Amino acid sequence: WSGLLITTLCHSAVNLPQALFGPFFWEYGPEPIWLISGLSTLHFLVVLALSLVFLANKEGRGWVPIGIVLVAGLSFIMFSGLLSNYGILIRFRATTEILLLPLAASGLMTLLPQARAVPRT
């Protein structure tokens, strides 16, 4: 078990940039699927950012939000260790996004009142 764990962690560390931010612009081809995969990455980063906004907020510091983020983070580390191509990665990232969606919605709800409170000139 320890050999499998170490192998997965090493693969995860190597694949983490591609898993978080890939596909990179130099990897894009002429096919429309590359646009879809780029939009998928953008969506994942927005969901992740909104989840972290909620976690940084006072209401998000409970055990449940922290537990959800830990489970999502562990699943993402495991998925990035299994990365073999971007098609598989997009499917795996969607699973992590599903875990983070409630936190992202809560993060958006914490940002909306703050945006309305800003005086407009």
Backbone as numpy.savetxt, mean C-alpha at the origin, in Angstrom:
# Nx Ny Nz CAx CAy CAz Cx Cy Cz
11.77 -24.19 8.87 10.96 -22.99 8.87 11.81 -21.73 8.87
12.90 -21.75 9.62 13.72 -20.54 9.71 14.37 -20.23 8.38
14.74 -21.26 7.60 15.31 -21.03 6.28 14.31 -20.39 5.34
13.06 -20.85 5.41 12.01 -20.27 4.58 11.72 -18.83 4.98
11.72 -18.58 6.28 11.48 -17.22 6.77 12.59 -16.28 6.33
13.83 -16.70 6.46 14.96 -15.85 6.06 14.94 -15.62 4.55
14.64 -16.65 3.77 14.56 -16.50 2.32 13.47 -15.52 1.92
12.31 -15.63 2.55 11.21 -14.72 2.24 11.56 -13.29 2.62
12.18 -13.09 3.77 12.57 -11.74 4.18 13.63 -11.15 3.25
14.57 -11.97 2.80 15.60 -11.48 1.87 14.98 -11.11 0.52
14.10 -11.96 0.00 13.42 -11.63 -1.25 12.55 -10.39 -1.09
11.92 -10.25 0.05 11.09 -9.07 0.31 11.92 -7.80 0.30
13.07 -7.84 0.93 13.93 -6.65 0.97 14.39 -6.26 -0.43
14.71 -7.24 -1.25 15.16 -6.97 -2.61 14.01 -6.44 -3.47
12.82 -7.01 -3.31 11.68 -6.66 -4.16 10.84 -5.50 -3.63
11.14 -4.99 -2.44 10.29 -3.97 -1.84 10.14 -2.70 -2.69
11.19 -2.17 -3.30 10.98 -0.97 -4.14 10.02 -1.24 -5.31
10.17 -2.39 -5.96 9.26 -2.72 -7.06 7.85 -2.95 -6.55
7.73 -3.55 -5.38 6.41 -3.82 -4.83 5.69 -2.54 -4.43
6.42 -1.57 -3.89 5.80 -0.31 -3.47 5.55 0.63 -4.64
6.53 0.80 -5.51 6.48 1.87 -6.50 6.45 1.38 -7.95
6.55 0.09 -8.18 6.63 -0.42 -9.54 5.28 -0.56 -10.20
5.23 -0.55 -11.48 6.32 -0.50 -12.44 6.88 0.92 -12.58
8.18 0.98 -12.79 8.85 2.26 -12.96 8.70 2.72 -14.41
8.88 4.02 -14.66 8.59 4.56 -15.99 9.46 3.93 -17.08
10.66 3.50 -16.77 11.51 2.89 -17.79 11.11 1.45 -18.11
10.20 0.89 -17.32 9.71 -0.46 -17.57 8.44 -0.48 -18.41
7.87 0.69 -18.65 6.61 0.76 -19.38 6.80 0.34 -20.83
5.82 -0.36 -21.36 5.80 -0.74 -22.76 4.64 -0.04 -23.44
4.43 -0.32 -24.72 3.36 0.35 -25.46 1.96 -0.21 -25.18
1.87 -1.31 -24.48 0.57 -1.93 -24.24 -0.23 -1.15 -23.19
-1.57 -1.17 -23.32 -2.42 -0.44 -22.36 -2.34 -0.97 -20.93
-1.92 -2.21 -20.77 -1.85 -2.77 -19.42 -0.86 -2.01 -18.54
0.13 -1.38 -19.15 1.11 -0.62 -18.36 0.46 0.62 -17.75
-0.47 1.23 -18.46 -1.21 2.37 -17.90 -2.05 1.90 -16.71
-2.69 0.76 -16.86 -3.51 0.22 -15.78 -2.64 -0.12 -14.57
-1.49 -0.70 -14.80 -0.62 -1.05 -13.66 -0.05 0.20 -13.00
0.21 1.25 -13.78 0.66 2.51 -13.18 -0.43 3.15 -12.34
-1.66 3.11 -12.83 -2.78 3.65 -12.05 -3.02 2.81 -10.80
-2.79 1.51 -10.90 -2.92 0.64 -9.73 -1.91 1.02 -8.66
-0.68 1.33 -9.07 0.34 1.75 -8.12 -0.05 3.07 -7.48
-0.55 4.01 -8.28 -0.97 5.29 -7.74 -2.10 5.10 -6.73
-3.06 4.25 -7.04 -4.17 3.98 -6.13 -3.66 3.36 -4.83
-2.74 2.42 -4.93 -2.19 1.79 -3.74 -1.49 2.82 -2.86
-0.72 3.70 -3.46 0.01 4.71 -2.68 -0.95 5.69 -2.01
-2.05 6.04 -2.68 -3.04 6.94 -2.07 -3.72 6.25 -0.89
-4.11 4.99 -1.06 -4.74 4.25 0.04 -3.77 4.11 1.20
-2.53 3.82 0.92 -1.53 3.69 1.97 -1.32 5.02 2.70
-1.23 6.11 1.94 -1.03 7.43 2.55 -2.21 7.82 3.43
-3.43 7.60 2.95 -4.61 7.94 3.75 -4.70 7.08 5.01
-4.28 5.83 4.91 -4.26 4.97 6.09 -3.26 5.48 7.12
-2.11 5.93 6.65 -1.11 6.45 7.57 -1.54 7.79 8.16
-2.31 8.59 7.40 -2.86 9.83 7.94 -3.79 9.51 9.11
-4.65 8.52 8.92 -5.56 8.15 10.01 -4.79 7.60 11.21
-3.77 6.80 10.94 -2.99 6.23 12.03 -2.24 7.31 12.81
-1.84 8.37 12.14 -1.14 9.47 12.80 -2.10 10.35 13.59
-3.38 10.28 13.26 -4.39 11.07 13.95 -4.68 10.45 15.32
-5.21 11.25 16.22 -5.49 10.79 17.58 -6.48 9.64 17.60
-7.50 9.68 16.74 -8.51 8.61 16.73 -7.95 7.29 16.21
-6.88 7.35 15.43 -6.35 6.15 14.82 -5.30 5.44 15.63
-5.12 5.82 16.87 -4.06 5.21 17.68 -4.55 4.08 18.57
-5.67 3.50 18.23 -6.19 2.38 19.00 -5.56 1.07 18.56
-5.92 0.01 19.26 -5.36 -1.30 18.96 -5.84 -1.84 17.62
-7.08 -1.58 17.29 -7.63 -2.13 16.04 -6.94 -1.53 14.82
-6.84 -0.19 14.69 -6.13 0.34 13.51 -4.67 -0.08 13.44
-4.00 -0.12 14.58 -2.61 -0.54 14.58 -2.50 -2.02 14.18
-3.41 -2.83 14.64 -3.43 -4.24 14.26 -3.68 -4.44 12.78
-4.60 -3.66 12.22 -4.89 -3.75 10.79 -3.66 -3.37 9.98
-2.98 -2.30 10.38 -1.78 -1.86 9.65 -0.68 -2.92 9.77
-0.53 -3.52 10.94 0.48 -4.57 11.10 0.18 -5.79 10.23
-1.07 -6.22 10.19 -1.44 -7.36 9.35 -1.24 -7.01 7.88
-1.64 -5.80 7.47 -1.44 -5.37 6.09 0.05 -5.29 5.75
0.84 -4.77 6.67 2.28 -4.69 6.43 2.93 -6.05 6.33
2.55 -6.96 7.21 3.11 -8.32 7.14 2.69 -9.03 5.87
1.43 -8.85 5.46 1.00 -9.48 4.22 1.73 -8.88 3.03
1.96 -7.57 3.06 2.67 -6.93 1.95 4.12 -7.40 1.89
4.75 -7.56 3.03 6.13 -8.07 3.05 6.17 -9.49 2.51
5.19 -10.29 2.89 5.13 -11.65 2.37 4.90 -11.64 0.86
3.98 -10.78 0.39 3.68 -10.72 -1.03 4.88 -10.22 -1.83
5.60 -9.25 -1.30 6.76 -8.74 -2.04 7.86 -9.79 -2.10
7.90 -10.68 -1.16 8.86 -11.78 -1.21 8.52 -12.79 -2.29
7.25 -12.86 -2.67 6.81 -13.80 -3.69 6.71 -13.17 -5.07
7.08 -11.91 -5.19 6.95 -11.18 -6.45 7.73 -11.85 -7.56
7.04 -12.15 -8.65 7.74 -12.66 -9.82 7.44 -11.81 -11.06
6.28 -11.15 -11.08 5.98 -10.20 -12.15 4.92 -9.22 -11.66
4.70 -8.16 -12.44 3.78 -7.12 -11.99 2.32 -7.56 -12.02
1.95 -8.50 -12.85 0.58 -8.99 -12.84 0.22 -9.63 -11.51
1.13 -10.43 -11.00 0.92 -11.06 -9.69 0.95 -10.00 -8.60
1.88 -9.06 -8.72 2.00 -8.01 -7.71 0.72 -7.19 -7.59
0.11 -6.85 -8.72 -1.12 -6.05 -8.69 -2.21 -6.80 -7.95
-2.31 -8.09 -8.16 -3.31 -8.89 -7.45 -3.02 -8.93 -5.95
-1.75 -9.10 -5.59 -1.38 -9.15 -4.18 -1.57 -7.80 -3.50
-1.21 -6.72 -4.20 -1.39 -5.39 -3.61 -2.87 -5.10 -3.37
-3.73 -5.61 -4.23 -5.18 -5.41 -4.04 -5.63 -6.03 -2.73
-5.07 -7.16 -2.36 -5.41 -7.79 -1.08 -5.01 -6.89 0.08
-3.83 -6.31 0.01 -3.39 -5.40 1.06 -4.26 -4.14 1.07
-4.64 -3.65 -0.11 -5.52 -2.47 -0.17 -6.86 -2.74 0.48
-7.40 -3.93 0.28 -8.69 -4.26 0.90 -8.59 -4.17 2.41
-7.47 -4.62 2.96 -7.28 -4.51 4.41 -7.20 -3.04 4.86
-6.60 -2.20 4.03 -6.37 -0.80 4.41 -7.52 0.14 4.06
-8.48 -0.31 3.26 -9.56 0.59 2.83 -10.35 1.24 3.97
-10.72 0.51 5.04 -11.44 1.20 6.12 -10.60 2.30 6.77
-9.31 2.06 6.93 -8.45 3.09 7.51 -8.28 4.26 6.55
-8.19 3.96 5.25 -8.06 5.03 4.27 -9.31 5.90 4.23
-10.48 5.26 4.31 -11.73 6.04 4.35 -11.78 6.91 5.61
-11.34 6.36 6.72 -11.30 7.16 7.95 -10.28 8.28 7.85
-9.15 8.02 7.21 -8.16 9.07 7.00 -8.69 10.18 6.12
-9.45 9.82 5.10 -10.07 10.83 4.24 -11.08 11.66 5.02
-11.83 11.00 5.89 -12.82 11.72 6.70 -12.15 12.67 7.70
-10.95 12.34 8.15 -10.26 13.27 9.05 -9.68 14.44 8.28
-9.36 14.25 7.01 -8.80 15.35 6.21 -9.87 16.31 5.70
-11.07 15.82 5.42 -12.11 16.68 4.84 -12.50 17.84 5.74
-12.76 17.64 7.04 -13.09 18.81 7.88 -11.93 19.80 7.96
-10.71 19.33 7.95 -9.57 20.22 8.01 -9.47 21.03 6.72
-9.81 20.43 5.60 -9.75 21.16 4.33 -10.84 22.22 4.26
-12.00 21.96 4.84 -13.07 22.95 4.85 -12.79 24.09 5.80
-11.99 23.84 6.83 -11.70 24.86 7.82 -10.65 25.86 7.35
-9.95 25.54 6.29 -8.92 26.44 5.78 -9.58 27.64 5.12
-9.26 28.87 5.57 -9.88 30.04 4.93 -9.41 30.21 3.50
-10.33 30.52 2.64 -10.04 30.70 1.21 -9.95 32.20 0.94
-8.91 32.58 0.23 -8.75 33.99 -0.11 -8.85 34.21 -1.58
